[in-house]
mmCIF file of C-alpha atoms and ligand atoms in Angstrom:
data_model
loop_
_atom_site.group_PDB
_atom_site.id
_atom_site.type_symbol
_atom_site.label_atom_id
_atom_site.label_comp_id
_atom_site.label_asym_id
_atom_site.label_seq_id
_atom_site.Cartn_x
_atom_site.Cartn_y
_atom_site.Cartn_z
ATOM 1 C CA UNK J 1285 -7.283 -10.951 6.911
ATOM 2 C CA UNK J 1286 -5.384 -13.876 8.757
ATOM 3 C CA UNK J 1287 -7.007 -17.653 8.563
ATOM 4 C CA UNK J 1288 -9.244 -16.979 11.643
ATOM 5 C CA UNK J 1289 -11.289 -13.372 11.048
ATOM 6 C CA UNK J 1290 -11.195 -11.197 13.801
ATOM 7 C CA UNK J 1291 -14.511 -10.326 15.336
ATOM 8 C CA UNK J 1292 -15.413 -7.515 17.778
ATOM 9 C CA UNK J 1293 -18.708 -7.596 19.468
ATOM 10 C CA UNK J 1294 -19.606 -4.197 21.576
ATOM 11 C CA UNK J 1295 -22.348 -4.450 24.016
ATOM 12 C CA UNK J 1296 -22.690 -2.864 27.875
ATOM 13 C CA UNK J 1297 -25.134 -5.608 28.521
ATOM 14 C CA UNK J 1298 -22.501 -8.633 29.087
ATOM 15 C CA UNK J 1299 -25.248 -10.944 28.869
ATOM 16 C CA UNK J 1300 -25.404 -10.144 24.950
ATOM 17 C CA UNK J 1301 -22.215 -9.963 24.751
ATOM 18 C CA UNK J 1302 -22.075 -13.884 25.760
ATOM 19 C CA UNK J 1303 -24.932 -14.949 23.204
ATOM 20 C CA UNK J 1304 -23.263 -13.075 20.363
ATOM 21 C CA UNK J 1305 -19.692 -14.488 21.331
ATOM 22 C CA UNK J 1306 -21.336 -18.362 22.199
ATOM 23 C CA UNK J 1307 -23.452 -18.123 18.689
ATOM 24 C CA UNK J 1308 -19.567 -16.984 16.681
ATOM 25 C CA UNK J 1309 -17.413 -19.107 19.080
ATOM 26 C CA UNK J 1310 -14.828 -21.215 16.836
ATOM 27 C CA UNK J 1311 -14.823 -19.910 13.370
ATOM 28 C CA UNK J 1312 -12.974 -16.406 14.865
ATOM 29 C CA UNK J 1313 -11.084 -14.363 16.593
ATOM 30 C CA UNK J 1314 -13.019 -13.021 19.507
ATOM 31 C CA UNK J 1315 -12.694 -9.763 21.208
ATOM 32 C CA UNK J 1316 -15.206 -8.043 23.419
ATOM 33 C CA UNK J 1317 -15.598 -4.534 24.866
ATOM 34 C CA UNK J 1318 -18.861 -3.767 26.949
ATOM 35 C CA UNK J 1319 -18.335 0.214 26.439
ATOM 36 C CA UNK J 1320 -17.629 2.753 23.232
ATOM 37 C CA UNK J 1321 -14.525 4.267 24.120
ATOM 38 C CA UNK J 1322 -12.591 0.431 24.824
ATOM 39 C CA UNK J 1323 -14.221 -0.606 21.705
ATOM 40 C CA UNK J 1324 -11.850 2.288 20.292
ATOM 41 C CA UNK J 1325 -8.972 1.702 22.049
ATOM 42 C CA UNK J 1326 -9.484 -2.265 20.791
ATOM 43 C CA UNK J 1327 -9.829 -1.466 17.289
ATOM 44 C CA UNK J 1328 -6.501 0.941 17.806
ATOM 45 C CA UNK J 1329 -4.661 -2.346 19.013
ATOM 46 C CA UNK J 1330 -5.573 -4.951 16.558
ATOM 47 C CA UNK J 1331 -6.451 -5.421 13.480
ATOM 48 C CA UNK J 1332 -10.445 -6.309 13.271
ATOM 49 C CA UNK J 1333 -12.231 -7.384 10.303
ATOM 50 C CA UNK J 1334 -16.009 -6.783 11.103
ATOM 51 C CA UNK J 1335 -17.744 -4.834 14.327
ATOM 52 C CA UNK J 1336 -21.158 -6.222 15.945
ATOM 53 C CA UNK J 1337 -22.172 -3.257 17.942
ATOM 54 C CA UNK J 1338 -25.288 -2.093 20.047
ATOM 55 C CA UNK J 1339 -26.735 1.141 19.127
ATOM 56 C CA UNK J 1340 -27.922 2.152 22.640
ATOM 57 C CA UNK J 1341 -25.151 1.789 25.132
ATOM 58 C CA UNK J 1342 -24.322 4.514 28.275
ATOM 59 C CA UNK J 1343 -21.503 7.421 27.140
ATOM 60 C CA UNK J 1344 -20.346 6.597 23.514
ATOM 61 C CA UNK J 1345 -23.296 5.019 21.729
ATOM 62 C CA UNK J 1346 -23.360 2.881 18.839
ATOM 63 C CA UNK J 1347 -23.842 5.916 16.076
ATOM 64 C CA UNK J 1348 -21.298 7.929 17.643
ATOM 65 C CA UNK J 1349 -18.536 5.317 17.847
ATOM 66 C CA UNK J 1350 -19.886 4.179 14.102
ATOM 67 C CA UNK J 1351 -19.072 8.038 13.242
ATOM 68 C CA UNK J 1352 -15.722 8.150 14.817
ATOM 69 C CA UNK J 1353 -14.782 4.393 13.102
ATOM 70 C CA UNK J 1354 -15.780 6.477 9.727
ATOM 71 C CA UNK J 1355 -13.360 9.329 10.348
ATOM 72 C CA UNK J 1356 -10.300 7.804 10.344
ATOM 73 C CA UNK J 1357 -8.852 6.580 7.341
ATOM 74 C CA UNK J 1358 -7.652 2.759 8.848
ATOM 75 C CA UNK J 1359 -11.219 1.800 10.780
ATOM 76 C CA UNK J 1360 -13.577 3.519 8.058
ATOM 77 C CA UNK J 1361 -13.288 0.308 5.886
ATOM 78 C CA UNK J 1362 -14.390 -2.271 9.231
ATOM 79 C CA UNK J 1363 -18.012 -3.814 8.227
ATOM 80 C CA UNK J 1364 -20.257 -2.817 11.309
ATOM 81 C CA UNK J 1365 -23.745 -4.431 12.319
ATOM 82 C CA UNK J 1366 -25.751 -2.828 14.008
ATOM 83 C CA UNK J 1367 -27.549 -4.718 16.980
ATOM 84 C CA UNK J 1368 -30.860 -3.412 17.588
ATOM 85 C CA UNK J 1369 -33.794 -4.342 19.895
ATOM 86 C CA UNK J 1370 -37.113 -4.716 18.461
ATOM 87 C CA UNK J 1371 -38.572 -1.692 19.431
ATOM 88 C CA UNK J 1372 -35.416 0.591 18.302
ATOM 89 C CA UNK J 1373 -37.008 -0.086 14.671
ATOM 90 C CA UNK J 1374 -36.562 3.399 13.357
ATOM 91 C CA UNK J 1375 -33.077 3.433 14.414
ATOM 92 C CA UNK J 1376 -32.461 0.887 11.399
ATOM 93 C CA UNK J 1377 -32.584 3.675 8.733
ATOM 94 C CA UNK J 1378 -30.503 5.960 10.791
ATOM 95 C CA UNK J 1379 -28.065 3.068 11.206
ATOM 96 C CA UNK J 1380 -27.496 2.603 7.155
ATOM 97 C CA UNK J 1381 -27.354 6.311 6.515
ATOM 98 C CA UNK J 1382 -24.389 6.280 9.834
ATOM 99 C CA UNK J 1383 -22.540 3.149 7.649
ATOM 100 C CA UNK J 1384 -23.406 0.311 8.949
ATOM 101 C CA UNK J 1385 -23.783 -2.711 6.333
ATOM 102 C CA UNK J 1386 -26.399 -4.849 8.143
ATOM 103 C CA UNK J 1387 -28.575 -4.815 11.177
ATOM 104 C CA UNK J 1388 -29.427 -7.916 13.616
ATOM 105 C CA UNK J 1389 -32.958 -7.746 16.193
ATOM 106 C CA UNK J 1390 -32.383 -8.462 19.598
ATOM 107 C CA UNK J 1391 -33.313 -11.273 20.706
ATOM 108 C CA UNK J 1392 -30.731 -12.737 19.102
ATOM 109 C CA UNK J 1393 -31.013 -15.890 17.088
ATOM 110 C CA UNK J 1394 -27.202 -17.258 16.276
ATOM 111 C CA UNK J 1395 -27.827 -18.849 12.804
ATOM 112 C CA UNK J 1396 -28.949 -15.801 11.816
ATOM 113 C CA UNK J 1397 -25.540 -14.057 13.439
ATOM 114 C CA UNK J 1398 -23.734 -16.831 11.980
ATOM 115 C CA UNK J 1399 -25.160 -15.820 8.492
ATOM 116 C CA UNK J 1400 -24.473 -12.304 8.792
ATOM 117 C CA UNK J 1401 -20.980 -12.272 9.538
ATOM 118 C CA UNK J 1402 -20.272 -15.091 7.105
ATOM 119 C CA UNK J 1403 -21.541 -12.964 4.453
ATOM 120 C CA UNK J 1404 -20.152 -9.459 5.406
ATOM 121 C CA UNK J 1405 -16.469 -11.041 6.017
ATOM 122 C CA UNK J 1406 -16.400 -12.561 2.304
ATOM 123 C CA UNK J 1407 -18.075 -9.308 1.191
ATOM 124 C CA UNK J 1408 -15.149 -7.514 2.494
ATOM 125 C CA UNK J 1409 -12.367 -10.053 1.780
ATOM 126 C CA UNK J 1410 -13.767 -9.415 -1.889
ATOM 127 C CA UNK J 1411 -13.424 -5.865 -1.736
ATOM 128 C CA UNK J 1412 -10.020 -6.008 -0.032
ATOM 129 C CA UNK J 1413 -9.092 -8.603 -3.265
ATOM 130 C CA UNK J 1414 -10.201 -6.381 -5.266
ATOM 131 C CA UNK J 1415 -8.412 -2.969 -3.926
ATOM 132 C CA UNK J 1416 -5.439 -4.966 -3.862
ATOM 133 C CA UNK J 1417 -5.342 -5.664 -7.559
ATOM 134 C CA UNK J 1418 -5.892 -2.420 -8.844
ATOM 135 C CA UNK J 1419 -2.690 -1.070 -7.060
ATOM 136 C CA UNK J 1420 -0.546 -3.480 -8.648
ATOM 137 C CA UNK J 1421 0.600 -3.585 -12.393
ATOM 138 C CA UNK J 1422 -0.646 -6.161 -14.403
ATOM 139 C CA UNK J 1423 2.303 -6.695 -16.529
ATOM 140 C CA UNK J 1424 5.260 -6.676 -13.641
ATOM 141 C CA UNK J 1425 3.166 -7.841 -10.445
ATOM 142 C CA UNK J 1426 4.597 -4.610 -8.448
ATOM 143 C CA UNK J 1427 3.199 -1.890 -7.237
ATOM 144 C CA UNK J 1428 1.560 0.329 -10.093
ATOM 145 C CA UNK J 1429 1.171 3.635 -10.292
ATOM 146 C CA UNK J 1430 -1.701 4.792 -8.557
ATOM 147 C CA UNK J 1431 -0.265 2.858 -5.419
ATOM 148 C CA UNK J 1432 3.272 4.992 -5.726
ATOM 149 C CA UNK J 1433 1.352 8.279 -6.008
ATOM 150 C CA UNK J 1434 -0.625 7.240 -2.794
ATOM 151 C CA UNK J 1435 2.516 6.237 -1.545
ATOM 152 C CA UNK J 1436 4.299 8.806 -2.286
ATOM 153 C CA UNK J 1437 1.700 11.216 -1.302
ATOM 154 C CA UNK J 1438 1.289 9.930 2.052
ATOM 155 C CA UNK J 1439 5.396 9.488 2.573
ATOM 156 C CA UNK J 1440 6.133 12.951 1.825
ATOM 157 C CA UNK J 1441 3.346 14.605 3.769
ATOM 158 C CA UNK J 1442 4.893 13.104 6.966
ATOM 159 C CA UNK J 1443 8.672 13.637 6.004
ATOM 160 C CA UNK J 1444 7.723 17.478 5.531
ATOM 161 C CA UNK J 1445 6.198 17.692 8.728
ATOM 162 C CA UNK J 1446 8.905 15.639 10.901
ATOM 163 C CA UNK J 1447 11.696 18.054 8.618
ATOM 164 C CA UNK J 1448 13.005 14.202 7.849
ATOM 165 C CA UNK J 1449 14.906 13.195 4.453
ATOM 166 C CA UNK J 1450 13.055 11.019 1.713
ATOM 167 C CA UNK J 1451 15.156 8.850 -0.791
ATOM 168 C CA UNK J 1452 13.808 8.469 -4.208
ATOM 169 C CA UNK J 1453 15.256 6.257 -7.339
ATOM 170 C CA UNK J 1454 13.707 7.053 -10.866
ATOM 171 C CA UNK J 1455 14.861 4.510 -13.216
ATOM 172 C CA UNK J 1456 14.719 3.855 -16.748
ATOM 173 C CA UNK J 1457 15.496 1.138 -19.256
ATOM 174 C CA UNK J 1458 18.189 2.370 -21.356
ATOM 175 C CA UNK J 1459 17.423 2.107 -25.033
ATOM 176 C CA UNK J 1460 13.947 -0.010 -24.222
ATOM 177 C CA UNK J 1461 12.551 0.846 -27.279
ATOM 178 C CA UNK J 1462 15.389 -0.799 -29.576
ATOM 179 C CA UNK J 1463 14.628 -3.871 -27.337
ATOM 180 C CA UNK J 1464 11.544 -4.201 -28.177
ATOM 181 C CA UNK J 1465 11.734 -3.486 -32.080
ATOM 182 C CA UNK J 1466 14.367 -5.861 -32.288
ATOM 183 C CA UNK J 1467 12.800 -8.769 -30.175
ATOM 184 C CA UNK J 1468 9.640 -8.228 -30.515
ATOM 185 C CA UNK J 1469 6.859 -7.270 -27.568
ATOM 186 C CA UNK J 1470 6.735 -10.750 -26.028
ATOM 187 C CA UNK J 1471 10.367 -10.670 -25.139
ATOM 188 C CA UNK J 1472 9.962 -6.846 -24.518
ATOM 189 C CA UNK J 1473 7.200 -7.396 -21.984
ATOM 190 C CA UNK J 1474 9.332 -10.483 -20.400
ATOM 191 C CA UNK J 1475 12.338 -7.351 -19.980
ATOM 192 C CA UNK J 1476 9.960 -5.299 -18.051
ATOM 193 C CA UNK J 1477 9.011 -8.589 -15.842
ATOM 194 C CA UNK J 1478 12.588 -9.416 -15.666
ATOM 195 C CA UNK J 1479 13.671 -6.004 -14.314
ATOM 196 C CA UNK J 1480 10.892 -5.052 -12.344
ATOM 197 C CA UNK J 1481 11.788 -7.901 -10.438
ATOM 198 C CA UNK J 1482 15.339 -7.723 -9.799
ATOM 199 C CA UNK J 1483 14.714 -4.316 -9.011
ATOM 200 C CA UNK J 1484 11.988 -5.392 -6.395
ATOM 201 C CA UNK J 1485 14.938 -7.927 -4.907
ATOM 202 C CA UNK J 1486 17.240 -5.394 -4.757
ATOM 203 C CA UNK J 1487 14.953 -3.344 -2.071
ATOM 204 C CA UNK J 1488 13.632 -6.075 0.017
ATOM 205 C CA UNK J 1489 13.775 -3.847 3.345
ATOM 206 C CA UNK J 1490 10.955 -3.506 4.938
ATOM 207 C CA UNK J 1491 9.124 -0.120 4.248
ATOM 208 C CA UNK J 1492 10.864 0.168 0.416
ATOM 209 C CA UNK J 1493 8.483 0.140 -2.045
ATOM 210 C CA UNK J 1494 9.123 -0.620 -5.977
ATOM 211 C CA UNK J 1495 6.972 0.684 -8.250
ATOM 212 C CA UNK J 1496 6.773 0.693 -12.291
ATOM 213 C CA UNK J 1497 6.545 4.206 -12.865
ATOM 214 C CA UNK J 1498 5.558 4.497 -16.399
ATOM 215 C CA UNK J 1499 6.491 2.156 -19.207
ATOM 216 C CA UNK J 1500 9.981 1.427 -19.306
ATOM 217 C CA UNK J 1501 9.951 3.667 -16.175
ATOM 218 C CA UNK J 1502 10.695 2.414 -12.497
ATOM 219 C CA UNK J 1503 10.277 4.186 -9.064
ATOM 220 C CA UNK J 1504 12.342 2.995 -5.642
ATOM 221 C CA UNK J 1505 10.865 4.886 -2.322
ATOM 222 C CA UNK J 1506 13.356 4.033 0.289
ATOM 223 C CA UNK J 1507 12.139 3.427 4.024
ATOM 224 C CA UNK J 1508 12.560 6.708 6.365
ATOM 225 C CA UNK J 1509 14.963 4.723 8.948
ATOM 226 C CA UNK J 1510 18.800 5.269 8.395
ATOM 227 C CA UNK J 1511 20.579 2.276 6.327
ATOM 228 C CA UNK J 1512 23.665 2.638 3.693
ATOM 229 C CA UNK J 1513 23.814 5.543 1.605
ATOM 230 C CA UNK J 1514 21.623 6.164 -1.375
ATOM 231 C CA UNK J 1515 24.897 6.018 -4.104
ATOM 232 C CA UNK J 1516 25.399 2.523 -2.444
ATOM 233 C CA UNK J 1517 21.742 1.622 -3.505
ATOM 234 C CA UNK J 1518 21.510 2.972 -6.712
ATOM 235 C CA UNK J 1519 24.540 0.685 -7.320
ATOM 236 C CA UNK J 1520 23.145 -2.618 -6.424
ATOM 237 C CA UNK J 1521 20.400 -1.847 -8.475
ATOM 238 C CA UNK J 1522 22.967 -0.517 -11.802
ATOM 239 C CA UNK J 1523 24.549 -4.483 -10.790
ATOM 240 C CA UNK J 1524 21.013 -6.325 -10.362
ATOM 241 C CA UNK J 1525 19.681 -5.532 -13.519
ATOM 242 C CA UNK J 1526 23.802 -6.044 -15.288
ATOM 243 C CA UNK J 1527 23.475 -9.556 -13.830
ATOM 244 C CA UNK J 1528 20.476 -9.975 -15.761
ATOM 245 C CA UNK J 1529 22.786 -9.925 -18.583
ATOM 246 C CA UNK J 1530 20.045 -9.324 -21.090
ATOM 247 C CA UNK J 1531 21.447 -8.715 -24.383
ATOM 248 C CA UNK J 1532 21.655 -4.745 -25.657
ATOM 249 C CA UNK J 1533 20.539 -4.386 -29.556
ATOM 250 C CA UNK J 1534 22.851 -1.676 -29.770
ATOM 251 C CA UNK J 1535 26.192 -2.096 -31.358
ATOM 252 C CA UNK J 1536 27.139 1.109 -29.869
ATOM 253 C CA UNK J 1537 26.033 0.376 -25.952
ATOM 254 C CA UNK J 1538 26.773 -1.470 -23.408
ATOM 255 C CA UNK J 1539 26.909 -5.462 -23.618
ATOM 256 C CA UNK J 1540 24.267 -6.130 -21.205
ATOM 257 C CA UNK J 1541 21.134 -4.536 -20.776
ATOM 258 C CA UNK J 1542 21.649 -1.274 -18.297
ATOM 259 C CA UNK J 1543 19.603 1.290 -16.697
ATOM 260 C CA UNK J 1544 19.713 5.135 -15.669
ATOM 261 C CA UNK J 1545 18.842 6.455 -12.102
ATOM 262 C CA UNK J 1546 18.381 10.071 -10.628
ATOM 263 C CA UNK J 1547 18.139 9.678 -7.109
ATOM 264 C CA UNK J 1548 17.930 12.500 -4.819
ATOM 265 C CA UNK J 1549 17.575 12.475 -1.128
ATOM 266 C CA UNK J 1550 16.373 15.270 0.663
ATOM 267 C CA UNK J 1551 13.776 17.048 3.344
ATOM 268 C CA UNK J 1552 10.493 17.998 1.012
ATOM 269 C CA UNK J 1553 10.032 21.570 0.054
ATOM 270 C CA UNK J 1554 6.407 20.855 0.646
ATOM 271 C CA UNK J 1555 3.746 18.102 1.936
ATOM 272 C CA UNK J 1556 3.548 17.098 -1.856
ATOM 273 C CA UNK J 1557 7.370 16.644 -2.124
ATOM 274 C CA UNK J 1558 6.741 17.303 -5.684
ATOM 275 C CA UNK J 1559 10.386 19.411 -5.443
ATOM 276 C CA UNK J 1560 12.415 15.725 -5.159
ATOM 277 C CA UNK J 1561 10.285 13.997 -8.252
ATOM 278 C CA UNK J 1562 10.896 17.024 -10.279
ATOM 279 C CA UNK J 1563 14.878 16.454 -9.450
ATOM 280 C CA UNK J 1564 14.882 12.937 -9.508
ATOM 281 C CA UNK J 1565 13.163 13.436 -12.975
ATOM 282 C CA UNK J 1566 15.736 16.164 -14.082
ATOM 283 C CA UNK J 1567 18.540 14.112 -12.881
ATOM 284 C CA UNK J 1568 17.468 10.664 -14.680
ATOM 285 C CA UNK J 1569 17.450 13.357 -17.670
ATOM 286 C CA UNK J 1570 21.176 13.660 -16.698
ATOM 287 C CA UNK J 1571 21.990 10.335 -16.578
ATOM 288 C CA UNK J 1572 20.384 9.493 -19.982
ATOM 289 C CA UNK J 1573 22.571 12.366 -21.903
ATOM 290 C CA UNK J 1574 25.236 11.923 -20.001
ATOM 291 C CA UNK J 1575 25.767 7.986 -21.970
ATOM 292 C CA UNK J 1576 23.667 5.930 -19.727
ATOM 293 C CA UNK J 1577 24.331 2.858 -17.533
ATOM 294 C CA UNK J 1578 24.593 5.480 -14.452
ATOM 295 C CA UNK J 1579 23.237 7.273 -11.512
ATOM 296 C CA UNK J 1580 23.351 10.734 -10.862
ATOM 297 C CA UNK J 1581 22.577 11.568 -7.710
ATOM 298 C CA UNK J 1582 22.089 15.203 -5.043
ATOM 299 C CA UNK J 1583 22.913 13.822 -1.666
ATOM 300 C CA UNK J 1584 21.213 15.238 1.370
ATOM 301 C CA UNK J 1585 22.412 18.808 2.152
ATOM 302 C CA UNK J 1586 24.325 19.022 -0.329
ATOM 303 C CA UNK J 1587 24.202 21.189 -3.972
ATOM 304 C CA UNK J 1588 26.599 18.653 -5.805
ATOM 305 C CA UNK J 1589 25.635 16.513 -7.626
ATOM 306 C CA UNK J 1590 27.670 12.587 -8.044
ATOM 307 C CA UNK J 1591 27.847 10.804 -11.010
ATOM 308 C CA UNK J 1592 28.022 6.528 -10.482
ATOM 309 C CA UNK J 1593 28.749 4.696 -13.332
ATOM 310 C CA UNK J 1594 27.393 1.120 -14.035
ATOM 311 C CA UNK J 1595 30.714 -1.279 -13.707
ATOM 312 C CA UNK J 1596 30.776 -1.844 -17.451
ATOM 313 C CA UNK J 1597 32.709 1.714 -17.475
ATOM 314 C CA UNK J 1598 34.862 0.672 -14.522
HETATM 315 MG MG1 MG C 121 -27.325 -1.712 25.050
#
């Protein structure tokens, strides 16, 4: 929601339509559409944060506009109100069981309007708090879990239709758990902050998303539109998390803290793309036996399979 909340009032009568708008004028964004089908195309345009509609209106009435807001996955979460006349009492009921979070009687009386609103925009700027927060990770402040395996989910579906490539990054601490054994789980936990982070810096275009994955565990979805190569990627984020130069326990590994990375990109198999986290999985495998502080990565079209080392082996 931006500092002014975006209101759209739907009425054919345009002489509501000016009380409503006169009774909200100054706290938001106004938009008006006297008919069903340009309330659609409005809500299509921009982004609106609460609906005052009139149930009885010529061609697409208020319930059957309220019913096709509900069907579609970005409008179903828009608070409507209902705007009923007096005598359309019974239409009340209906108008809950259709979705709608509140009702306002015609005549209209704007402190009541005012009240309304007020109340269903914080009611919703609560809930979109709320949804927020439980899709990122406490610990790291990126995206958790559950929002990668929406992500993911939603990414893959589309790149299977359209026959396009998706580029995935599993990454793993190496040798985490001496890390935190040694140090202890404060410093352990301020590792995971440190490298989700760097991680998260390392894929600022728009459309990446960084996710922790498991515990020690990272996932990197790359945006669908063309930029450098994947093994190009994989190596800024081998360097990012070098540069941290957090100390490794382990007489026998690398100086500074390192990670692993299987990274595959490639067309789905199927709308689940479950194929390319199986052999991003299988490859991070790889990287882990094969000594660590690496990348192995199955380019696009191809069956081989490339091997990038961190630059401590360089
Ligand atoms: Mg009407």
């Amino acid at each position: 929601m931006t500092s002014r909340p975006s209101v759209l009032i739907v009425d054919d009568e345009p002489a509501n339509v000016r009380v409503l708008a006169e009774a909200l004028q100054g706290a938001y964004e106004l938009r008006f559409a006297t008919g069903g089908e340009r309330a659609l195309a409005l809500v299509a345009q921009h982004a609106i944060d609460l609906i005052l509609l009139d149930v009885v209106m010529p061609g697409l009435d208020g319930f059957a506009l309220l019913r096709r807001l509900k069907a579609e996955l970005v409008t179903r979460e828009i608070p409507v109100i209902f705007v009923t006349a007096r005598d359309e009492v019974g239409e009340e009921e209906r108008g809950f069981d259709a979705g709608a979070v509140d009702y306002i009687t015609k005549p209209i009386s704007p402190p009541i309007v005012r009240a309304r609103v007020r109340t269903h925009l914080e009611l919703k700027r609560q809930r979109d708090l709320l949804e927020q927060r439980a899709l990122i990770d406490g610990l790291t402040g990126i995206a958790n879990r559950r929002r990668f395996d929406e992500e993911w989910a939603r990414r893959a579906a589309r790149a299977f239709e359209q026959g396009r490539a998706l580029r995935l990054l599993l990454i793993d601490i190496d040798h985490f758990k001496d890390y935190n054994d040694y140090y202890g789980h404060g410093p352990g936990d301020e590792c995971l902050r440190r490298v989700a982070a760097a991680l998260q810096e390392a894929g600022q275009a728009a459309g990446d998303l960084t996710a922790r994955y498991g515990g020690e565990e990272f996932a990197v979805i790359l945006d669908d539109a063309p930029r450098g190569d994947l093994a190009a990627y994989a190596q800024k984020l081998l360097a990012a998390v070098r540069n941290l130069a957090l100390p490794q326990v382990r007489a026998d590994a690398t100086t500074w803290l390192s990670i692993s990375i299987g990274a595959v990109e490639r067309v789905p198999g199927s709308r689940d793309g479950r194929d390319i986290l199986e052999s991003a999985d299988r490859l991070l495998y790889e990287a882990k036996r094969g000594g660590r502080n690496r990348c192995v990565l199955a380019d696009t079209d191809t069956t081989a399979v490339r091997v990038l080392l961190g630059e401590e082996f360089i």
